[in-house]
JSON list of C-alpha atoms in Angstrom, two decimals:
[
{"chain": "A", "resi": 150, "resn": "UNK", "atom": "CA", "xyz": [18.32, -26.74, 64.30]},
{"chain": "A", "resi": 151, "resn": "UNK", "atom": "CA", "xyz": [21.84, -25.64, 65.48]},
{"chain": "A", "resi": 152, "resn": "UNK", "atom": "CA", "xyz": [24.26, -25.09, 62.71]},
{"chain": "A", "resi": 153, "resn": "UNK", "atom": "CA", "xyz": [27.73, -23.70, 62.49]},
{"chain": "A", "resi": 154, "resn": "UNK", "atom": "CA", "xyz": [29.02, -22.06, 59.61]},
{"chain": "A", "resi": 155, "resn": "UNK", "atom": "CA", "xyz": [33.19, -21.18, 59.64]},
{"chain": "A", "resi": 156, "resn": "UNK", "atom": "CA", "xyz": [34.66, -19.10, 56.96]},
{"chain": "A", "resi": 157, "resn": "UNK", "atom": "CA", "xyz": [37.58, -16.86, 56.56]},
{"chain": "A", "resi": 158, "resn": "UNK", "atom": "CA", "xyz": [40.02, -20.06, 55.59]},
{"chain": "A", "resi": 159, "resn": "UNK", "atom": "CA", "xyz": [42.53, -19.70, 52.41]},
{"chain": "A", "resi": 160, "resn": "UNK", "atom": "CA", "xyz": [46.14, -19.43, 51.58]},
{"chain": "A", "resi": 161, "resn": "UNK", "atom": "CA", "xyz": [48.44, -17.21, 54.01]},
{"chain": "A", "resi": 162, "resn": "UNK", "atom": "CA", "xyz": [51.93, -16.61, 53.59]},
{"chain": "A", "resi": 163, "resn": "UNK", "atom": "CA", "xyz": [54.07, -16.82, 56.92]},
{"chain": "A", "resi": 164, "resn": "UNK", "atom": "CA", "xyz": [54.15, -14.31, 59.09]},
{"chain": "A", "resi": 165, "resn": "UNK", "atom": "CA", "xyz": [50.68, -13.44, 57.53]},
{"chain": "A", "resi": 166, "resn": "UNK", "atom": "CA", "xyz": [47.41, -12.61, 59.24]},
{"chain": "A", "resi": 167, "resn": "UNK", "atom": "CA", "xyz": [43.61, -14.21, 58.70]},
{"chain": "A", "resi": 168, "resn": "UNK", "atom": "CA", "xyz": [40.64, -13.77, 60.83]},
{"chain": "A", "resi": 169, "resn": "UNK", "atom": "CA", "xyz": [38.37, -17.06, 60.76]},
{"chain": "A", "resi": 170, "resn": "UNK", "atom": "CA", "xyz": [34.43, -16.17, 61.34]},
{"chain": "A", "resi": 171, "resn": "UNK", "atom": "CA", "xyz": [31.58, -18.98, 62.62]},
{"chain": "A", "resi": 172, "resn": "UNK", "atom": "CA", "xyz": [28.42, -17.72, 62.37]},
{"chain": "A", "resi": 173, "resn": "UNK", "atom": "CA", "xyz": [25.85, -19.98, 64.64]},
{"chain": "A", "resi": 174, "resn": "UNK", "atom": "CA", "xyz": [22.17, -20.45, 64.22]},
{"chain": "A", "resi": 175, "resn": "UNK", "atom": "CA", "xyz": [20.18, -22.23, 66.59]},
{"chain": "A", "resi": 176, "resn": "UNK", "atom": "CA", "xyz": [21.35, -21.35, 69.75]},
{"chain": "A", "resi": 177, "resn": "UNK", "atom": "CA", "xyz": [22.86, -18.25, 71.66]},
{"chain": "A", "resi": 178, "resn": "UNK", "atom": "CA", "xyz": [27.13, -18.58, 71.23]},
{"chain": "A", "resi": 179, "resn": "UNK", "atom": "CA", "xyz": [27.44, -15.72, 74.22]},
{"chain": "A", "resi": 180, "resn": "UNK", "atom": "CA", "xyz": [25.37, -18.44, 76.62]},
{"chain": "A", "resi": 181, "resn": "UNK", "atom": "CA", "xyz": [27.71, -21.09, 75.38]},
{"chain": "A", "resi": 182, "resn": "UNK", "atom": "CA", "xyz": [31.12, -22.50, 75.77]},
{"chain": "A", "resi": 183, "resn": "UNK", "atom": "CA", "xyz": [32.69, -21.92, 72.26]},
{"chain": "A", "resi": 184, "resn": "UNK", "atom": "CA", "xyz": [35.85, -23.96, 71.45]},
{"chain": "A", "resi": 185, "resn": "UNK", "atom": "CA", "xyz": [38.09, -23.59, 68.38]},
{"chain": "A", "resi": 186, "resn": "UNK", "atom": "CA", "xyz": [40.26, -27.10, 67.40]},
{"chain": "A", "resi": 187, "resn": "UNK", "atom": "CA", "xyz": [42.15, -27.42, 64.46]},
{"chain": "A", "resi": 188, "resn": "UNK", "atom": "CA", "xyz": [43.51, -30.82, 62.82]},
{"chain": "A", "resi": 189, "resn": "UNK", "atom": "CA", "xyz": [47.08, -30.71, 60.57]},
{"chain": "A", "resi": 190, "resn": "UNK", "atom": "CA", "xyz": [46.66, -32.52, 57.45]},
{"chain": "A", "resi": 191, "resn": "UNK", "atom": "CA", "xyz": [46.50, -36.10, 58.18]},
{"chain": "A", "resi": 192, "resn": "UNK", "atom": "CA", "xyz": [46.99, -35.93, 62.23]},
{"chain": "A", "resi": 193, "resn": "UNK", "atom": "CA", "xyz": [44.91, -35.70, 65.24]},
{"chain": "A", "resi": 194, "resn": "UNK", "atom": "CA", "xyz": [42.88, -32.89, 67.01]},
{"chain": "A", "resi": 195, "resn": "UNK", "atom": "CA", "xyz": [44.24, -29.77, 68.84]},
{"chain": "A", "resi": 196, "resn": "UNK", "atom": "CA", "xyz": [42.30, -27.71, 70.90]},
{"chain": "A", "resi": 197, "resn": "UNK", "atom": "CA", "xyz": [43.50, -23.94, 70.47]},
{"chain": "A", "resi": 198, "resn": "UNK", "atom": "CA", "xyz": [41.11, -21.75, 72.28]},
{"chain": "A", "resi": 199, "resn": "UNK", "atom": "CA", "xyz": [37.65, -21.48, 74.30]},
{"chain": "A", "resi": 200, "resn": "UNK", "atom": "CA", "xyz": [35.76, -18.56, 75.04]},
{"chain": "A", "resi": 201, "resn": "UNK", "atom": "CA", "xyz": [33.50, -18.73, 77.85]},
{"chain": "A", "resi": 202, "resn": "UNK", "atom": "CA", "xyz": [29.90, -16.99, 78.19]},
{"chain": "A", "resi": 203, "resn": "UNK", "atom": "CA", "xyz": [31.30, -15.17, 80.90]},
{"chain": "A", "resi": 204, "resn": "UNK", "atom": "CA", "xyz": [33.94, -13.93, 78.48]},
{"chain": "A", "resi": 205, "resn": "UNK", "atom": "CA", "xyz": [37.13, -15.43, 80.10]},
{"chain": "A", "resi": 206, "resn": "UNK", "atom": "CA", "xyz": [39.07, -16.47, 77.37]},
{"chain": "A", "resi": 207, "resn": "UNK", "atom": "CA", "xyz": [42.21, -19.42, 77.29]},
{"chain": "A", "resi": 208, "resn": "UNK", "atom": "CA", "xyz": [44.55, -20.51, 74.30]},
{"chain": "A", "resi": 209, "resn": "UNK", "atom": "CA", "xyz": [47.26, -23.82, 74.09]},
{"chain": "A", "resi": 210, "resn": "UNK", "atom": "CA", "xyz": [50.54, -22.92, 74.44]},
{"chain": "A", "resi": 211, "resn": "UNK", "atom": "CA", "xyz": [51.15, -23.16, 70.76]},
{"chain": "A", "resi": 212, "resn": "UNK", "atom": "CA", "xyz": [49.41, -20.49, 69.77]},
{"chain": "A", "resi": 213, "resn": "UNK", "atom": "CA", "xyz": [49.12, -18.11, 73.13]},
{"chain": "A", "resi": 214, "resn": "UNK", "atom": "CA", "xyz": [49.77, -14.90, 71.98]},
{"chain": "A", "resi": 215, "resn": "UNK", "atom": "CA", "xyz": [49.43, -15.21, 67.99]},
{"chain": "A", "resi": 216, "resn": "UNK", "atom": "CA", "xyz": [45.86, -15.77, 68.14]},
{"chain": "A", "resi": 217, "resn": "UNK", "atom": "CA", "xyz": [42.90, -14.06, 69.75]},
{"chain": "A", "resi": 218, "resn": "UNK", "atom": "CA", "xyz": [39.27, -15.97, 70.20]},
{"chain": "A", "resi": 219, "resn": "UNK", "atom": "CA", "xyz": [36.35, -13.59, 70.31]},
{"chain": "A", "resi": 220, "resn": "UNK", "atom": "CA", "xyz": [32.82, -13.03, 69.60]},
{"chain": "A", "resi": 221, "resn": "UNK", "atom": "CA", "xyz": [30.14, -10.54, 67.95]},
{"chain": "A", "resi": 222, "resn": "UNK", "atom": "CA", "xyz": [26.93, -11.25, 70.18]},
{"chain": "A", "resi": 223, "resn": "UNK", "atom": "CA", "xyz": [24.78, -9.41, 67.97]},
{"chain": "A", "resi": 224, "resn": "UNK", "atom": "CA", "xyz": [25.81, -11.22, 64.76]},
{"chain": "A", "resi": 225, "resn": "UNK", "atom": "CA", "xyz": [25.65, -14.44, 67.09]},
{"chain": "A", "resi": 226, "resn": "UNK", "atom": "CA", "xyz": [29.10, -15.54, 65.55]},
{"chain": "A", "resi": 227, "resn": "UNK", "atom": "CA", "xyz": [32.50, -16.45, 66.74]},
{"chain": "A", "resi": 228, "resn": "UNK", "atom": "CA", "xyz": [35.86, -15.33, 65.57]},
{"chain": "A", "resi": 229, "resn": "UNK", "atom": "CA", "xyz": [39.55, -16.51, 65.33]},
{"chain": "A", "resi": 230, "resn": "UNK", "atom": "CA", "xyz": [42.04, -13.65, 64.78]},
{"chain": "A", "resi": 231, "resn": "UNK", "atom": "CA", "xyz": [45.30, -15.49, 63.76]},
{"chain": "A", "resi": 232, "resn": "UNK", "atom": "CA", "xyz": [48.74, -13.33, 63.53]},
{"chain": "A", "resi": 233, "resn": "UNK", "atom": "CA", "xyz": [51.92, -14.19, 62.88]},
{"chain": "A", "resi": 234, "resn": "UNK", "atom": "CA", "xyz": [50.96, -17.59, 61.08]},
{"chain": "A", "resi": 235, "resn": "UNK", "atom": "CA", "xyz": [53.62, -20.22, 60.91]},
{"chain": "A", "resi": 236, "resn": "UNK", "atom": "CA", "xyz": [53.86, -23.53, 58.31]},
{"chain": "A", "resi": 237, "resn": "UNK", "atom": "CA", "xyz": [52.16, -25.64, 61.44]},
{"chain": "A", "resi": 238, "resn": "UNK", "atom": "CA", "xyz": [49.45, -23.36, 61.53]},
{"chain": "A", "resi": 239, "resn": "UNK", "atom": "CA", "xyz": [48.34, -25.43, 58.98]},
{"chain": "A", "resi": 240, "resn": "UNK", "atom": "CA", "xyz": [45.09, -26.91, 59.50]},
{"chain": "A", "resi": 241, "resn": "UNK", "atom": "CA", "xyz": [41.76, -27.61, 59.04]},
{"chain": "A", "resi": 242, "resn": "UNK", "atom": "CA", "xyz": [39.79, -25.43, 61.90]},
{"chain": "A", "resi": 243, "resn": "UNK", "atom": "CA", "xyz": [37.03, -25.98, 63.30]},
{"chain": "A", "resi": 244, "resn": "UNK", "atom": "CA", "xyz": [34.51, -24.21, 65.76]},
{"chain": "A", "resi": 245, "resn": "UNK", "atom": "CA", "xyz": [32.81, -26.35, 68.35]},
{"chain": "A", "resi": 246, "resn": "UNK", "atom": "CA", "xyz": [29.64, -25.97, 71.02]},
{"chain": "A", "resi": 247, "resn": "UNK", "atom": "CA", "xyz": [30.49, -27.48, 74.50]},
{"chain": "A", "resi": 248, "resn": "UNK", "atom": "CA", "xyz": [27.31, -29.78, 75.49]},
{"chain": "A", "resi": 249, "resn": "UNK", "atom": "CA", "xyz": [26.36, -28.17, 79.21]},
{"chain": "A", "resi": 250, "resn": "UNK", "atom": "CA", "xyz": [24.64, -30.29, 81.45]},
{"chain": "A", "resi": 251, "resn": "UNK", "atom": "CA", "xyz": [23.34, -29.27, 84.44]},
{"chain": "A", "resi": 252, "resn": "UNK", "atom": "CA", "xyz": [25.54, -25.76, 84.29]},
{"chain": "A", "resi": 253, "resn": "UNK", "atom": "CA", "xyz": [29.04, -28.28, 83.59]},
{"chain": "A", "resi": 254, "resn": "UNK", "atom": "CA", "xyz": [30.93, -28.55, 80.70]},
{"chain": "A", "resi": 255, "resn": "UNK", "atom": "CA", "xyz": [30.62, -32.55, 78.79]},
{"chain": "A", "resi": 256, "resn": "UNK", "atom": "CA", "xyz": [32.07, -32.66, 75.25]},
{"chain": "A", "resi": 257, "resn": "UNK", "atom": "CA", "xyz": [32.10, -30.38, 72.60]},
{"chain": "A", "resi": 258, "resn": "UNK", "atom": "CA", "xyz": [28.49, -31.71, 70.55]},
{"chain": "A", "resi": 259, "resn": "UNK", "atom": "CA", "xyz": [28.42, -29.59, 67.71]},
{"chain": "A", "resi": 260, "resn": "UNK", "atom": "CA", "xyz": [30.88, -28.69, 65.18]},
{"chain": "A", "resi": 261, "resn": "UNK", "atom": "CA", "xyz": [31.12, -26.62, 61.88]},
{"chain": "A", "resi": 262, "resn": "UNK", "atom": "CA", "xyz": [32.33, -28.19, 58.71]},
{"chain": "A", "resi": 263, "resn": "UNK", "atom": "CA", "xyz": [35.92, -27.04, 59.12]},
{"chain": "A", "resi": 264, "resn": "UNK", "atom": "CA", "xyz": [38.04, -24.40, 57.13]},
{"chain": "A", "resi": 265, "resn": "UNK", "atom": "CA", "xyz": [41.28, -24.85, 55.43]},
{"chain": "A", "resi": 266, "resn": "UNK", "atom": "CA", "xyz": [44.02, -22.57, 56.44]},
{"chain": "A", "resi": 267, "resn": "UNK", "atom": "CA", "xyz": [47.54, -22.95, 54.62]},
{"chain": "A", "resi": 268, "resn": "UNK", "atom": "CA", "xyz": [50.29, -20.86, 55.54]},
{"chain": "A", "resi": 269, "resn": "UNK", "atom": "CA", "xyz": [53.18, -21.32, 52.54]},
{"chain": "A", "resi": 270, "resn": "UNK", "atom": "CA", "xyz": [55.05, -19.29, 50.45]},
{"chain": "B", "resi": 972, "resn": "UNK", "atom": "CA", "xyz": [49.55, -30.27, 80.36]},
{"chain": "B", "resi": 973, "resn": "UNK", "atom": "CA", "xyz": [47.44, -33.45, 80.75]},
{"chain": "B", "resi": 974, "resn": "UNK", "atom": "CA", "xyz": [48.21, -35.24, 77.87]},
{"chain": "B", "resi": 975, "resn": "UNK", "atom": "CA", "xyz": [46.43, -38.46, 77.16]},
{"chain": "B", "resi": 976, "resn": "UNK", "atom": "CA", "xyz": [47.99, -41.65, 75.74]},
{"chain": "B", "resi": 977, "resn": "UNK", "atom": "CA", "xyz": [45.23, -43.95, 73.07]},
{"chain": "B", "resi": 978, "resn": "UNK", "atom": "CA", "xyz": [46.04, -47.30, 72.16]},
{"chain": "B", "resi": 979, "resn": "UNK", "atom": "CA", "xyz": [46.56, -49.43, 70.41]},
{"chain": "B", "resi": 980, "resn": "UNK", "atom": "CA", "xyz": [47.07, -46.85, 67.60]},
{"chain": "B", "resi": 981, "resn": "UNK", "atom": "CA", "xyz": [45.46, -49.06, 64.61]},
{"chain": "B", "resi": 982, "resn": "UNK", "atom": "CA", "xyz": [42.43, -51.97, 65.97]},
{"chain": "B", "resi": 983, "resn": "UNK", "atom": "CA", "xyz": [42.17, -54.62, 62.57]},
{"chain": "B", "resi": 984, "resn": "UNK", "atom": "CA", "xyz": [38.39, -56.50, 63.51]},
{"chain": "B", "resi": 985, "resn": "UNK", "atom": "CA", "xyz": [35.99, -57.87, 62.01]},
{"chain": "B", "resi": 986, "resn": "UNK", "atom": "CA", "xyz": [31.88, -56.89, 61.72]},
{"chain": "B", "resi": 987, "resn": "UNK", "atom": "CA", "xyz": [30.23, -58.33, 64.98]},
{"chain": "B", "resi": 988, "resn": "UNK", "atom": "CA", "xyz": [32.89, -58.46, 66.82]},
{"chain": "B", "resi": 989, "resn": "UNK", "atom": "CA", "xyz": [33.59, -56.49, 70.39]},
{"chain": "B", "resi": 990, "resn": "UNK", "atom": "CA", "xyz": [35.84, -53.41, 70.11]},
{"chain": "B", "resi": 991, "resn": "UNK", "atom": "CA", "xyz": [38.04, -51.96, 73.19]},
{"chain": "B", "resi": 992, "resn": "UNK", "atom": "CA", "xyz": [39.89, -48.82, 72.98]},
{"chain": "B", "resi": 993, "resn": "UNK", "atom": "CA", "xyz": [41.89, -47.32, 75.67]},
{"chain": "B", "resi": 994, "resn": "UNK", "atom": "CA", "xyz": [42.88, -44.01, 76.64]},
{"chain": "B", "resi": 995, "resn": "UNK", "atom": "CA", "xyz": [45.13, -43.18, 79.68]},
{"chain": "B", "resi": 996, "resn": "UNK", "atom": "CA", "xyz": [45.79, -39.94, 81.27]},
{"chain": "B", "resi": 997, "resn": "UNK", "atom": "CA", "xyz": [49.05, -38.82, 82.70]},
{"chain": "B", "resi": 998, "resn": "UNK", "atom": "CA", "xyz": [47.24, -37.55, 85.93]},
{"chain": "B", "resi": 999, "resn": "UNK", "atom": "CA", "xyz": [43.52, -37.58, 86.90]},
{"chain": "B", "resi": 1000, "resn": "UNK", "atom": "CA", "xyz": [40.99, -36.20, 85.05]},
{"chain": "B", "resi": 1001, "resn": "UNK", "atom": "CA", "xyz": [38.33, -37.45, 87.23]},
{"chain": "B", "resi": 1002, "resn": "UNK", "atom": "CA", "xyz": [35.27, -37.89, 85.19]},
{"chain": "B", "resi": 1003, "resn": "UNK", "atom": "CA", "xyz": [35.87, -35.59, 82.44]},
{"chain": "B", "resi": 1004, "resn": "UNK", "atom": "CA", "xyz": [36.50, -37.32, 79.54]},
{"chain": "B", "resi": 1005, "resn": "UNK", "atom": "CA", "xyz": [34.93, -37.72, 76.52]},
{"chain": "B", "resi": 1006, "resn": "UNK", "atom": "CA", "xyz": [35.08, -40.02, 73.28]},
{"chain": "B", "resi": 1007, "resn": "UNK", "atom": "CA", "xyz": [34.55, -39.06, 69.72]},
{"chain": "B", "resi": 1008, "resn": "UNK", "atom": "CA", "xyz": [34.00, -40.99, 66.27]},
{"chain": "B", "resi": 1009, "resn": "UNK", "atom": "CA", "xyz": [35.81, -39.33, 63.35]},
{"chain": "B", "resi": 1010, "resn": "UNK", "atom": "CA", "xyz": [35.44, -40.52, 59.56]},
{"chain": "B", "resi": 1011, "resn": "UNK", "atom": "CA", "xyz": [37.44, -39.11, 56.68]},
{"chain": "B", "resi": 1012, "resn": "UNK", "atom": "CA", "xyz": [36.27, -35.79, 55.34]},
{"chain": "B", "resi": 1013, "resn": "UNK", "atom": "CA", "xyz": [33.90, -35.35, 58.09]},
{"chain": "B", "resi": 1014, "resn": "UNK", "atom": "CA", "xyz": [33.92, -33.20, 61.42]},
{"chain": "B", "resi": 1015, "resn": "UNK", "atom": "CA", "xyz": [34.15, -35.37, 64.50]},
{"chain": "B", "resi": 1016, "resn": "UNK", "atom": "CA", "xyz": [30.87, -36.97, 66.45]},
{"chain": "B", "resi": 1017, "resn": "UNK", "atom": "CA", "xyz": [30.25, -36.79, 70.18]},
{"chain": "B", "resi": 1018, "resn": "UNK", "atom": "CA", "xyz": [29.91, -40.46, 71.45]},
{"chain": "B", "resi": 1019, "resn": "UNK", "atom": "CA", "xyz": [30.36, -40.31, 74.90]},
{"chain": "B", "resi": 1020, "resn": "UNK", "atom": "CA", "xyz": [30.33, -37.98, 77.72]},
{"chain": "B", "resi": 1021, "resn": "UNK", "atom": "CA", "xyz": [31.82, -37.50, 81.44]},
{"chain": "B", "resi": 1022, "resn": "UNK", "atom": "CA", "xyz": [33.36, -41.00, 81.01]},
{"chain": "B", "resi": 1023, "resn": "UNK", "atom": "CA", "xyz": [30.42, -42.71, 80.73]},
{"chain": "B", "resi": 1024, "resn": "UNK", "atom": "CA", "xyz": [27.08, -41.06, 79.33]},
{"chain": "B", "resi": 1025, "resn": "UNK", "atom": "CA", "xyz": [26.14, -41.52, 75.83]},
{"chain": "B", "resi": 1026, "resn": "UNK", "atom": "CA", "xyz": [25.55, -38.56, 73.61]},
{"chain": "B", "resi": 1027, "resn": "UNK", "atom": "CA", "xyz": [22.24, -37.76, 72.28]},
{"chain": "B", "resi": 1028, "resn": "UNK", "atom": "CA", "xyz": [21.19, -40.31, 69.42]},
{"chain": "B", "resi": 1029, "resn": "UNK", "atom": "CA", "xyz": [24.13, -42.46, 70.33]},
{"chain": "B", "resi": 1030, "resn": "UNK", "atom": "CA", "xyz": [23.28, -46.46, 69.88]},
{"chain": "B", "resi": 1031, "resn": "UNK", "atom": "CA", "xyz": [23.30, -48.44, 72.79]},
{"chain": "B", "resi": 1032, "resn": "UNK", "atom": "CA", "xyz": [26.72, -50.80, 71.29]},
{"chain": "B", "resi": 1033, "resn": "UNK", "atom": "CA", "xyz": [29.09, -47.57, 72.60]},
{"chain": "B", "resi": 1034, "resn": "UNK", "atom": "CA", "xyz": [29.86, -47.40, 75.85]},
{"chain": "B", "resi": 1035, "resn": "UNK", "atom": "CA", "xyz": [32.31, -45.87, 78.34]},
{"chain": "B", "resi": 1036, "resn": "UNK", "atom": "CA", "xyz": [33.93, -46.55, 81.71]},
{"chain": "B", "resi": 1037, "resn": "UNK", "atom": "CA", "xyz": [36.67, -45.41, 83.91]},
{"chain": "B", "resi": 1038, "resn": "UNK", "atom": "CA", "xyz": [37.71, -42.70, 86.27]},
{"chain": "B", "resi": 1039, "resn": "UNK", "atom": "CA", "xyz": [40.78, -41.16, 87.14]},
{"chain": "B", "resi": 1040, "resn": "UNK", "atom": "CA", "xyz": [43.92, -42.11, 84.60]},
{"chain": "B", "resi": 1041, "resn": "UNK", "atom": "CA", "xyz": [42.10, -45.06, 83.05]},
{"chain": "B", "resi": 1042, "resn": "UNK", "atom": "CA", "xyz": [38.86, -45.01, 80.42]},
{"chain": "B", "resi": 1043, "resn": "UNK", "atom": "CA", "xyz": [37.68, -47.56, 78.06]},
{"chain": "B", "resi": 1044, "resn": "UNK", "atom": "CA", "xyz": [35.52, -47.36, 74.73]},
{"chain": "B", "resi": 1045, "resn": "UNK", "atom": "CA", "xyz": [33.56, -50.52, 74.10]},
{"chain": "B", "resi": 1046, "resn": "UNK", "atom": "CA", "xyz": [31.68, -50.87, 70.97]},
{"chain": "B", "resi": 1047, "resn": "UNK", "atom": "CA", "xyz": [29.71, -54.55, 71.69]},
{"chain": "B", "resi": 1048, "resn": "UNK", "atom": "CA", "xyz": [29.53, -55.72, 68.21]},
{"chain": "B", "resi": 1049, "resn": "UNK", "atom": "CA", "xyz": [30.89, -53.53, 65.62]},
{"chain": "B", "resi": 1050, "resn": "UNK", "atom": "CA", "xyz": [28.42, -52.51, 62.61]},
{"chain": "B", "resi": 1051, "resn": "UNK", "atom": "CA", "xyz": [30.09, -51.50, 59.24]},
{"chain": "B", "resi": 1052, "resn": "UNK", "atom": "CA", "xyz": [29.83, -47.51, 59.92]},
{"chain": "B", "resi": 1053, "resn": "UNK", "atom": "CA", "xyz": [32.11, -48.24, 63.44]},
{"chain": "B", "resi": 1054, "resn": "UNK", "atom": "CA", "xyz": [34.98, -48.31, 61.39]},
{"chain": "B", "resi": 1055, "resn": "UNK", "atom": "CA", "xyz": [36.68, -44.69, 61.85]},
{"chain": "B", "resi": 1056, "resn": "UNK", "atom": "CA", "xyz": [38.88, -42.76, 64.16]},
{"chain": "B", "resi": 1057, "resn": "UNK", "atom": "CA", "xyz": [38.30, -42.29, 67.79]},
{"chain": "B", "resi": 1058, "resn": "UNK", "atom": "CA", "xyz": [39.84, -39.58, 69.70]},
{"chain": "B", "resi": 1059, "resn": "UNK", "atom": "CA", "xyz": [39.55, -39.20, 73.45]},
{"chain": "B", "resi": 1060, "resn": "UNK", "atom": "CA", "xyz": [39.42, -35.63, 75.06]},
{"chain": "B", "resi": 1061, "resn": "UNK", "atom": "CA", "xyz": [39.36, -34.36, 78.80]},
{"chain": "B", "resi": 1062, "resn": "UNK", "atom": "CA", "xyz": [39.01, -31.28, 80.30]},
{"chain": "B", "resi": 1063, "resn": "UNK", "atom": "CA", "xyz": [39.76, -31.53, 83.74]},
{"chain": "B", "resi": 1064, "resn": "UNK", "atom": "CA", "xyz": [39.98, -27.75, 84.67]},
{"chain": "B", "resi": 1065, "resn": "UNK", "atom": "CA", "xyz": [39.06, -24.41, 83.10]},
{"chain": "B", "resi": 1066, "resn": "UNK", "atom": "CA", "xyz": [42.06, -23.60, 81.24]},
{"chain": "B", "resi": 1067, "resn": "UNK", "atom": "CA", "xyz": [43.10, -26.28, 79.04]},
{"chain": "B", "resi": 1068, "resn": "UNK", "atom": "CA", "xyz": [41.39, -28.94, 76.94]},
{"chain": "B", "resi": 1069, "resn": "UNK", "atom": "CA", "xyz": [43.69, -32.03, 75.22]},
{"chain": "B", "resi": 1070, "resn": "UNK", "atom": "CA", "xyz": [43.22, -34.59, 72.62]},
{"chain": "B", "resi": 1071, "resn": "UNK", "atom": "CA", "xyz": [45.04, -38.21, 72.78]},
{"chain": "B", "resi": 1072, "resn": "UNK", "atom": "CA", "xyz": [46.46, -38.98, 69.32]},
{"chain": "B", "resi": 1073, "resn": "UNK", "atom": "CA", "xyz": [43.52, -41.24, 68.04]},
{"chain": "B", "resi": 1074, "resn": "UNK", "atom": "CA", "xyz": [42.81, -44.73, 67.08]},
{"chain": "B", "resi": 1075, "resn": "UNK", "atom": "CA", "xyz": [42.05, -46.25, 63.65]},
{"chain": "B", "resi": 1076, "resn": "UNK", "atom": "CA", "xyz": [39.84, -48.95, 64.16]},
{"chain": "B", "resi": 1077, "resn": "UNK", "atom": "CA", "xyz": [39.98, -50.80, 60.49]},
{"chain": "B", "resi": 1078, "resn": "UNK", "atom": "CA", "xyz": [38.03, -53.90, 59.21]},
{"chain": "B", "resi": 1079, "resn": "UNK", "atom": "CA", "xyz": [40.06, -56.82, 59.47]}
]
């Protein structure tokens, strides 16, 4: 059964660091695309980052060079490394699996329960 | 950025009765969109893929069309647990994946 787990969510002050883990079981994350998409109290999705199995790695604008999307292939878990947090970094974040077929990317199909990051003083 | 545009932001109807939701992009995404079902406290639900396909264990009352700017949800006749958000999301190229802004589709 494929399961994701996140973790690493809690209070931050700005300016503040926190590294978000999702630990998969299931399925392979290196062999996968792995998405992270967060959703503001009340609003809609964001996408922030992907990380493909290749290893290429791509962010949204609004958090391109604050964050960092990686992965631990022998703990089969992906990680968010967020710097220099900001009030809208608040969220709810979630990892997701993209749904391959035939070798192309078709909507993320999995998703972990979501973690609550605040950033407040 | 592609950004896509949902309407009508709120949908009031009734049990049984037809749903469509619209999503436009602001340049083609070909066939790379997909729709998904979110309800409150809950992480969102793959309905439909590549415009068109339903998701694994999706019923048969959710469908998709379009190409290009233009895609539709249709839910045929709504059942009870319909009544959610629905977000649209396309990822026309490698780089970058958006989100339209969602529709609340509440019983009337």
């Amino acid at each position: 059964e494929v399961q994701l787990v996140e973790s690493g969510g809690g209070l931050v002050q700005p300016g503040g660091s926190l590294r978000l883990s999702c630990a998969a079981s299931g399925f392979t994350v290196s062999s996968n695309y792995m998405s992270w998409v967060r959703q503001a109290p009340g609003k809609g999705l964001e996408w922030v980052s992907v990380i493909y199995s290749g290893g290429s790695t791509y962010y949204a604008d609004s958090v391109k060079g604050r964050f960092t999307i990686s992965r631990d292939n022998s703990k089969n878990t992906l990680y968010l490394q967020m710097n220099s947090l900001r009030a809208e970094d608040t969220a709810v974040y979630y990892c997701a699996r993209e749904a391959l077929y035939s070798g192309s990317p078709g909507g993320f199909d999995y998703w972990g329960q979501g973690t609550l990051v605040t950033v407040s003083s | 950025e592609i950004v896509l545009t949902q309407s009508p932001a709120t949908l009031s109807l009734s049990p049984g009765e037809r749903a469509t939701l619209s999503c436009r992009a602001s340049q083609s995404v070909s066939s790379y969109l997909a729709w998904y079902q979110q309800k409150p406290g809950q992480a969102p639900r793959l309905l439909i893929y590549d415009a068109s396909n339903r998701a694994t264990g999706i019923p048969a009352r959710f469908s998709g069309s379009g190409s290009g700017t233009d895609f539709t949800l249709t839910i045929s006749s709504l059942e009870p647990e319909d009544f959610a958000v629905y977000y649209c999301q396309q990822r026309s190229n490698w780089f970058s994946i958006t989100f339209g802004q969602g529709t609340r589709l509440e019983i009337k």
